[in-house]
């Protein structure tokens, strides 16, 4: 019994380490999806709009939003009259929105999961623009992608 528990423990540790090792960094994920130029613009958007101490937590969310939104014109799903079209503008607006809402969520006591909080603002279920009722998939998909775009442990 003791040997079996040790074996299960080692298998679990190996699984966790393998998942982390197979994860892509946010920048690698963007490079893979959109190419080197867009990855550079993504990195700049993160550098300019996300505080350094928050990058490890928030950059994977920004990359996950890119994968979830998957737009050609609105790559990060930002449809706002003050946000011009273009990859860098979309990435920057998204990164700034994530940082601002991270701060608001913490100021409000950081209750629940951040992506659930963010989804209620970034992609609310039942809003007028959600005619096909696709917003219900935003939170689970962003969570799924975020897990893939992790930085290696320090």
mmCIF file of C-alpha atoms in Angstrom, residues 5-136:
data_model
loop_
_atom_site.group_PDB
_atom_site.id
_atom_site.type_symbol
_atom_site.label_atom_id
_atom_site.label_comp_id
_atom_site.label_asym_id
_atom_site.label_seq_id
_atom_site.Cartn_x
_atom_site.Cartn_y
_atom_site.Cartn_z
ATOM 1 C CA UNK A 5 0.960 5.628 -2.713
ATOM 2 C CA UNK A 6 4.566 6.618 -3.427
ATOM 3 C CA UNK A 7 4.151 5.528 -7.036
ATOM 4 C CA UNK A 8 0.944 7.535 -7.397
ATOM 5 C CA UNK A 9 2.635 10.555 -5.848
ATOM 6 C CA UNK A 10 5.552 10.339 -8.319
ATOM 7 C CA UNK A 11 3.155 9.929 -11.243
ATOM 8 C CA UNK A 12 1.244 13.015 -10.100
ATOM 9 C CA UNK A 13 4.413 15.089 -9.745
ATOM 10 C CA UNK A 14 5.625 13.926 -13.166
ATOM 11 C CA UNK A 15 2.270 14.860 -14.720
ATOM 12 C CA UNK A 16 2.330 18.366 -13.247
ATOM 13 C CA UNK A 17 5.927 18.939 -14.352
ATOM 14 C CA UNK A 18 5.184 17.612 -17.837
ATOM 15 C CA UNK A 19 2.201 19.955 -18.211
ATOM 16 C CA UNK A 20 4.287 22.954 -17.181
ATOM 17 C CA UNK A 21 7.124 21.901 -19.493
ATOM 18 C CA UNK A 22 4.722 21.574 -22.434
ATOM 19 C CA UNK A 23 3.099 24.960 -21.842
ATOM 20 C CA UNK A 24 3.949 27.791 -24.190
ATOM 21 C CA UNK A 25 4.790 31.267 -23.002
ATOM 22 C CA UNK A 26 2.201 33.862 -24.005
ATOM 23 C CA UNK A 27 4.617 35.359 -26.533
ATOM 24 C CA UNK A 28 5.349 31.934 -28.061
ATOM 25 C CA UNK A 29 1.626 31.272 -28.372
ATOM 26 C CA UNK A 30 1.053 34.574 -30.170
ATOM 27 C CA UNK A 31 4.075 33.964 -32.427
ATOM 28 C CA UNK A 32 2.676 30.550 -33.333
ATOM 29 C CA UNK A 33 -0.778 31.962 -34.089
ATOM 30 C CA UNK A 34 -0.014 35.356 -35.633
ATOM 31 C CA UNK A 35 3.697 35.436 -36.542
ATOM 32 C CA UNK A 36 6.799 37.260 -35.324
ATOM 33 C CA UNK A 37 5.596 40.803 -36.064
ATOM 34 C CA UNK A 38 2.398 40.334 -34.061
ATOM 35 C CA UNK A 39 4.309 38.624 -31.248
ATOM 36 C CA UNK A 40 6.527 41.706 -31.033
ATOM 37 C CA UNK A 41 3.439 43.937 -30.930
ATOM 38 C CA UNK A 42 1.908 41.688 -28.263
ATOM 39 C CA UNK A 43 5.082 41.946 -26.153
ATOM 40 C CA UNK A 44 5.055 45.733 -26.516
ATOM 41 C CA UNK A 45 1.360 45.935 -25.563
ATOM 42 C CA UNK A 46 2.014 43.853 -22.449
ATOM 43 C CA UNK A 47 5.124 45.865 -21.528
ATOM 44 C CA UNK A 48 3.302 49.201 -21.884
ATOM 45 C CA UNK A 49 -0.067 48.262 -20.336
ATOM 46 C CA UNK A 50 0.622 45.664 -17.658
ATOM 47 C CA UNK A 51 2.654 46.427 -14.558
ATOM 48 C CA UNK A 52 5.837 44.301 -14.327
ATOM 49 C CA UNK A 53 4.732 42.554 -11.135
ATOM 50 C CA UNK A 54 1.502 41.427 -12.866
ATOM 51 C CA UNK A 55 2.936 40.172 -16.176
ATOM 52 C CA UNK A 56 3.299 36.511 -15.156
ATOM 53 C CA UNK A 57 -0.368 36.382 -14.140
ATOM 54 C CA UNK A 58 -1.961 38.661 -16.747
ATOM 55 C CA UNK A 59 -0.018 38.137 -20.008
ATOM 56 C CA UNK A 60 -1.320 34.551 -20.305
ATOM 57 C CA UNK A 61 -4.853 35.925 -19.987
ATOM 58 C CA UNK A 62 -4.252 38.466 -22.768
ATOM 59 C CA UNK A 63 -2.899 35.690 -25.023
ATOM 60 C CA UNK A 64 -5.859 33.486 -24.075
ATOM 61 C CA UNK A 65 -8.256 36.274 -25.047
ATOM 62 C CA UNK A 66 -6.542 36.493 -28.460
ATOM 63 C CA UNK A 67 -7.066 32.779 -29.012
ATOM 64 C CA UNK A 68 -10.671 32.920 -27.811
ATOM 65 C CA UNK A 69 -11.675 35.985 -29.834
ATOM 66 C CA UNK A 70 -9.783 34.799 -32.931
ATOM 67 C CA UNK A 71 -10.821 37.793 -35.041
ATOM 68 C CA UNK A 72 -9.284 38.987 -38.284
ATOM 69 C CA UNK A 73 -10.088 42.698 -37.833
ATOM 70 C CA UNK A 74 -10.815 42.705 -34.120
ATOM 71 C CA UNK A 75 -8.127 40.212 -33.103
ATOM 72 C CA UNK A 76 -8.762 40.691 -29.367
ATOM 73 C CA UNK A 77 -12.484 41.339 -29.685
ATOM 74 C CA UNK A 78 -12.229 45.042 -28.845
ATOM 75 C CA UNK A 79 -15.036 46.848 -30.656
ATOM 76 C CA UNK A 80 -14.935 50.407 -29.387
ATOM 77 C CA UNK A 81 -15.095 53.683 -31.287
ATOM 78 C CA UNK A 82 -11.910 54.935 -29.571
ATOM 79 C CA UNK A 83 -9.893 51.785 -30.327
ATOM 80 C CA UNK A 84 -8.565 51.930 -33.897
ATOM 81 C CA UNK A 85 -8.321 48.749 -35.926
ATOM 82 C CA UNK A 86 -4.931 47.103 -36.040
ATOM 83 C CA UNK A 87 -3.139 44.385 -34.129
ATOM 84 C CA UNK A 88 -1.114 46.575 -31.740
ATOM 85 C CA UNK A 89 -4.125 48.737 -30.884
ATOM 86 C CA UNK A 90 -6.263 45.679 -30.184
ATOM 87 C CA UNK A 91 -3.538 44.019 -28.081
ATOM 88 C CA UNK A 92 -2.887 47.212 -26.141
ATOM 89 C CA UNK A 93 -6.539 47.905 -25.423
ATOM 90 C CA UNK A 94 -7.020 44.296 -24.298
ATOM 91 C CA UNK A 95 -3.936 44.357 -22.038
ATOM 92 C CA UNK A 96 -4.995 47.676 -20.488
ATOM 93 C CA UNK A 97 -8.524 46.336 -19.899
ATOM 94 C CA UNK A 98 -7.163 43.217 -18.224
ATOM 95 C CA UNK A 99 -4.839 45.264 -15.967
ATOM 96 C CA UNK A 100 -7.551 47.780 -15.008
ATOM 97 C CA UNK A 101 -10.029 45.053 -14.169
ATOM 98 C CA UNK A 102 -7.380 43.094 -12.235
ATOM 99 C CA UNK A 103 -6.953 46.218 -10.090
ATOM 100 C CA UNK A 104 -10.729 46.671 -9.693
ATOM 101 C CA UNK A 105 -11.178 43.004 -8.779
ATOM 102 C CA UNK A 106 -8.483 43.252 -6.099
ATOM 103 C CA UNK A 107 -9.895 46.531 -4.773
ATOM 104 C CA UNK A 108 -13.295 44.812 -4.455
ATOM 105 C CA UNK A 109 -11.777 41.972 -2.401
ATOM 106 C CA UNK A 110 -10.736 39.499 -5.144
ATOM 107 C CA UNK A 111 -13.774 37.297 -4.597
ATOM 108 C CA UNK A 112 -14.297 34.394 -6.980
ATOM 109 C CA UNK A 113 -12.125 33.764 -10.010
ATOM 110 C CA UNK A 114 -10.653 36.707 -11.885
ATOM 111 C CA UNK A 115 -11.509 35.379 -15.362
ATOM 112 C CA UNK A 116 -15.147 34.984 -14.310
ATOM 113 C CA UNK A 117 -15.118 38.601 -13.109
ATOM 114 C CA UNK A 118 -13.395 39.766 -16.306
ATOM 115 C CA UNK A 119 -15.786 37.797 -18.514
ATOM 116 C CA UNK A 120 -18.747 39.652 -17.030
ATOM 117 C CA UNK A 121 -17.202 42.888 -18.290
ATOM 118 C CA UNK A 122 -15.276 41.870 -21.413
ATOM 119 C CA UNK A 123 -17.825 39.458 -22.854
ATOM 120 C CA UNK A 124 -21.102 39.586 -20.885
ATOM 121 C CA UNK A 125 -23.660 36.871 -21.427
ATOM 122 C CA UNK A 126 -26.937 38.151 -22.845
ATOM 123 C CA UNK A 127 -25.670 41.521 -24.077
ATOM 124 C CA UNK A 128 -27.222 43.038 -27.224
ATOM 125 C CA UNK A 129 -24.227 42.109 -29.411
ATOM 126 C CA UNK A 130 -24.417 38.437 -28.346
ATOM 127 C CA UNK A 131 -27.120 37.481 -30.843
ATOM 128 C CA UNK A 132 -25.749 33.948 -31.337
ATOM 129 C CA UNK A 133 -25.303 33.449 -27.577
ATOM 130 C CA UNK A 134 -21.599 32.645 -27.952
ATOM 131 C CA UNK A 135 -20.468 34.689 -24.943
ATOM 132 C CA UNK A 136 -21.356 31.767 -22.668
#
